[in-house]
PDB file of C-alpha atoms in Angstrom:
ATOM      1  CA  MET A   1      15.954  -8.276  23.737  1.00 95.00           C
ATOM      2  CA  ASN A   2      15.815  -6.310  20.518  1.00 96.00           C
ATOM      3  CA  VAL A   3      13.176  -3.669  19.776  1.00 96.00           C
ATOM      4  CA  GLU A   4      11.169  -5.736  17.285  1.00 96.00           C
ATOM      5  CA  ASP A   5      10.907  -8.704  19.657  1.00 97.00           C
ATOM      6  CA  PHE A   6       9.881  -6.318  22.420  1.00 98.00           C
ATOM      7  CA  ARG A   7       7.149  -4.787  20.246  1.00 97.00           C
ATOM      8  CA  GLU A   8       5.835  -8.258  19.391  1.00 98.00           C
ATOM      9  CA  LEU A   9       5.844  -9.142  23.090  1.00 98.00           C
ATOM     10  CA  CYS A  10       3.798  -6.063  23.997  1.00 98.00           C
ATOM     11  CA  LEU A  11       1.356  -6.658  21.159  1.00 98.00           C
ATOM     12  CA  SER A  12       0.919 -10.301  22.199  1.00 98.00           C
ATOM     13  CA  MET A  13      -1.062  -9.126  25.233  1.00 97.00           C
ATOM     14  CA  PRO A  14      -4.843  -9.462  24.613  1.00 96.00           C
ATOM     15  CA  PHE A  15      -6.317  -6.321  23.025  1.00 96.00           C
ATOM     16  CA  ALA A  16      -3.001  -4.432  23.272  1.00 97.00           C
ATOM     17  CA  ARG A  17      -2.479  -1.671  20.748  1.00 97.00           C
ATOM     18  CA  GLU A  18       0.544   0.299  19.613  1.00 97.00           C
ATOM     19  CA  ASN A  19       0.080   4.057  19.243  1.00 95.00           C
ATOM     20  CA  ALA A  20       2.211   7.012  18.224  1.00 91.00           C
ATOM     21  CA  PRO A  21       0.177   9.753  19.910  1.00 85.00           C
ATOM     22  CA  TRP A  22       2.483  12.703  19.230  1.00 84.00           C
ATOM     23  CA  SER A  23       3.016  14.519  15.978  1.00 82.00           C
ATOM     24  CA  GLU A  24       5.763  16.872  17.206  1.00 80.00           C
ATOM     25  CA  PRO A  25       9.202  16.078  15.722  1.00 78.00           C
ATOM     26  CA  GLU A  26      10.873  15.884  19.144  1.00 76.00           C
ATOM     27  CA  TYR A  27       8.611  12.927  20.024  1.00 79.00           C
ATOM     28  CA  GLU A  28       9.326  10.977  16.851  1.00 85.00           C
ATOM     29  CA  GLY A  29      10.302   7.433  17.751  1.00 90.00           C
ATOM     30  CA  LEU A  30       8.104   7.274  20.854  1.00 95.00           C
ATOM     31  CA  VAL A  31       5.249   4.779  20.892  1.00 96.00           C
ATOM     32  CA  THR A  32       2.876   3.639  23.586  1.00 97.00           C
ATOM     33  CA  PHE A  33       1.334   0.247  24.186  1.00 98.00           C
ATOM     34  CA  THR A  34      -2.150   0.396  25.626  1.00 97.00           C
ATOM     35  CA  ILE A  35      -5.090  -1.640  26.771  1.00 97.00           C
ATOM     36  CA  ALA A  36      -8.406   0.232  26.534  1.00 95.00           C
ATOM     37  CA  GLU A  37      -6.493   3.474  25.907  1.00 95.00           C
ATOM     38  CA  LYS A  38      -4.510   3.080  29.167  1.00 96.00           C
ATOM     39  CA  TRP A  39      -0.734   2.891  28.885  1.00 96.00           C
ATOM     40  CA  PHE A  40       1.267  -0.024  30.189  1.00 98.00           C
ATOM     41  CA  CYS A  41       4.441   0.825  28.223  1.00 98.00           C
ATOM     42  CA  LEU A  42       6.142   3.812  26.601  1.00 97.00           C
ATOM     43  CA  LEU A  43       8.868   2.763  24.148  1.00 97.00           C
ATOM     44  CA  ASN A  44      11.645   4.927  22.737  1.00 95.00           C
ATOM     45  CA  LEU A  45      12.532   3.152  19.497  1.00 94.00           C
ATOM     46  CA  ASP A  46      15.719   5.159  18.936  1.00 93.00           C
ATOM     47  CA  GLU A  47      17.199   4.625  22.393  1.00 95.00           C
ATOM     48  CA  LYS A  48      15.936   1.025  22.703  1.00 96.00           C
ATOM     49  CA  ARG A  49      14.565   1.882  26.111  1.00 96.00           C
ATOM     50  CA  CYS A  50      11.102   1.851  27.611  1.00 97.00           C
ATOM     51  CA  ASN A  51       9.073   2.774  30.650  1.00 97.00           C
ATOM     52  CA  LEU A  52       6.916   0.016  32.116  1.00 98.00           C
ATOM     53  CA  LYS A  53       4.157   0.187  34.705  1.00 98.00           C
ATOM     54  CA  CYS A  54       5.395  -1.593  37.840  1.00 98.00           C
ATOM     55  CA  ALA A  55       4.116  -2.528  41.291  1.00 97.00           C
ATOM     56  CA  PRO A  56       5.560   0.006  43.761  1.00 97.00           C
ATOM     57  CA  ASP A  57       6.907  -2.729  46.050  1.00 97.00           C
ATOM     58  CA  LYS A  58       9.076  -4.123  43.211  1.00 97.00           C
ATOM     59  CA  VAL A  59      10.577  -0.910  41.792  1.00 97.00           C
ATOM     60  CA  LEU A  60      13.614  -0.602  44.073  1.00 95.00           C
ATOM     61  CA  ASP A  61      14.373  -4.328  44.094  1.00 97.00           C
ATOM     62  CA  LEU A  62      14.450  -4.377  40.293  1.00 97.00           C
ATOM     63  CA  GLN A  63      16.711  -1.318  40.197  1.00 97.00           C
ATOM     64  CA  ASP A  64      19.066  -3.004  42.664  1.00 97.00           C
ATOM     65  CA  ALA A  65      19.074  -6.296  40.764  1.00 97.00           C
ATOM     66  CA  TYR A  66      19.714  -5.001  37.217  1.00 98.00           C
ATOM     67  CA  VAL A  67      21.849  -2.230  35.751  1.00 98.00           C
ATOM     68  CA  GLY A  68      19.311  -2.056  32.894  1.00 98.00           C
ATOM     69  CA  VAL A  69      16.460  -1.074  35.236  1.00 98.00           C
ATOM     70  CA  THR A  70      16.403   2.583  36.261  1.00 97.00           C
ATOM     71  CA  PRO A  71      13.889   5.177  37.420  1.00 96.00           C
ATOM     72  CA  ALA A  72      11.413   5.827  34.609  1.00 95.00           C
ATOM     73  CA  TRP A  73      12.038   8.830  32.404  1.00 87.00           C
ATOM     74  CA  HIS A  74       9.384  11.535  32.781  1.00 87.00           C
ATOM     75  CA  MET A  75       6.987   9.259  34.695  1.00 92.00           C
ATOM     76  CA  ASN A  76       5.959   8.650  38.289  1.00 91.00           C
ATOM     77  CA  LYS A  77       8.998   6.870  39.758  1.00 92.00           C
ATOM     78  CA  LYS A  78       6.817   5.038  42.283  1.00 94.00           C
ATOM     79  CA  HIS A  79       4.708   3.251  39.649  1.00 96.00           C
ATOM     80  CA  TRP A  80       7.010   3.051  36.610  1.00 97.00           C
ATOM     81  CA  ILE A  81      10.469   1.696  35.826  1.00 98.00           C
ATOM     82  CA  GLY A  82      12.859   2.456  33.001  1.00 97.00           C
ATOM     83  CA  LEU A  83      14.194  -0.560  31.116  1.00 98.00           C
ATOM     84  CA  GLN A  84      17.128  -0.640  28.698  1.00 97.00           C
ATOM     85  CA  LEU A  85      16.221  -3.421  26.246  1.00 97.00           C
ATOM     86  CA  GLU A  86      19.722  -4.566  25.322  1.00 95.00           C
ATOM     87  CA  SER A  87      21.105  -4.854  28.852  1.00 97.00           C
ATOM     88  CA  ASP A  88      21.641  -7.311  31.679  1.00 97.00           C
ATOM     89  CA  VAL A  89      17.897  -7.957  32.069  1.00 98.00           C
ATOM     90  CA  PRO A  90      17.159 -11.470  30.744  1.00 98.00           C
ATOM     91  CA  ASN A  91      14.498 -11.866  28.062  1.00 97.00           C
ATOM     92  CA  ALA A  92      12.417 -14.049  30.383  1.00 97.00           C
ATOM     93  CA  LYS A  93      12.444 -11.299  33.011  1.00 98.00           C
ATOM     94  CA  ILE A  94      11.450  -8.708  30.399  1.00 98.00           C
ATOM     95  CA  GLY A  95       8.523 -10.948  29.479  1.00 98.00           C
ATOM     96  CA  GLU A  96       7.475 -11.087  33.142  1.00 98.00           C
ATOM     97  CA  LEU A  97       7.747  -7.312  33.490  1.00 98.00           C
ATOM     98  CA  VAL A  98       5.612  -6.663  30.397  1.00 98.00           C
ATOM     99  CA  SER A  99       2.995  -9.156  31.563  1.00 98.00           C
ATOM    100  CA  GLU A 100       2.911  -7.582  35.030  1.00 98.00           C
ATOM    101  CA  ALA A 101       2.673  -4.060  33.579  1.00 98.00           C
ATOM    102  CA  TYR A 102      -0.244  -5.150  31.407  1.00 98.00           C
ATOM    103  CA  SER A 103      -1.967  -6.889  34.343  1.00 97.00           C
ATOM    104  CA  LEU A 104      -1.613  -3.833  36.584  1.00 97.00           C
ATOM    105  CA  VAL A 105      -3.421  -1.713  34.002  1.00 97.00           C
ATOM    106  CA  VAL A 106      -6.125  -4.338  33.360  1.00 97.00           C
ATOM    107  CA  LYS A 107      -6.856  -4.501  37.107  1.00 96.00           C
ATOM    108  CA  LYS A 108      -7.496  -0.745  37.123  1.00 96.00           C
ATOM    109  CA  LEU A 109     -10.010  -0.887  34.276  1.00 97.00           C
ATOM    110  CA  THR A 110     -13.645  -0.659  35.245  1.00 95.00           C
ATOM    111  CA  LYS A 111     -15.498  -3.915  35.692  1.00 95.00           C
ATOM    112  CA  LYS A 112     -17.692  -2.960  32.743  1.00 95.00           C
ATOM    113  CA  LYS A 113     -14.660  -2.434  30.479  1.00 95.00           C
ATOM    114  CA  ARG A 114     -13.077  -5.732  31.598  1.00 95.00           C
ATOM    115  CA  GLU A 115     -16.392  -7.495  30.862  1.00 94.00           C
ATOM    116  CA  GLU A 116     -16.573  -5.873  27.404  1.00 94.00           C
ATOM    117  CA  LEU A 117     -13.091  -7.171  26.641  1.00 93.00           C
ATOM    118  CA  GLY A 118     -13.660 -10.569  28.241  1.00 92.00           C
ATOM    119  CA  LEU A 119     -10.826  -9.988  30.726  1.00 89.00           C
ATOM    120  CA  LEU A 120     -12.524 -10.992  33.990  1.00 77.00           C
TER     121      LEU A 120
END
């Protein structure tokens, strides 16, 4: 999957937003995708690679199944995976992973916040 299609996929999640929270030059090209200010994805535009929130029981299986899935860069390896966008991971699987990452974050939002967003 190319970077633009991946960005569109992330932004297709209800109330998802793209942010570039850093102004330092060394972080240029890094964007986050959030729901209610909580990250579900960190995307490196230059390297065409991202970190996605992931259920801990799936992390190792995904790393074993795909060369393009690795431990997440600079994140908790138990709850995040690294994903090379142009790799052996099929587009349909990438779609599943983004949806699951989004859902994991939504589940952790307060009930009040989920009600505000209509995500119950």
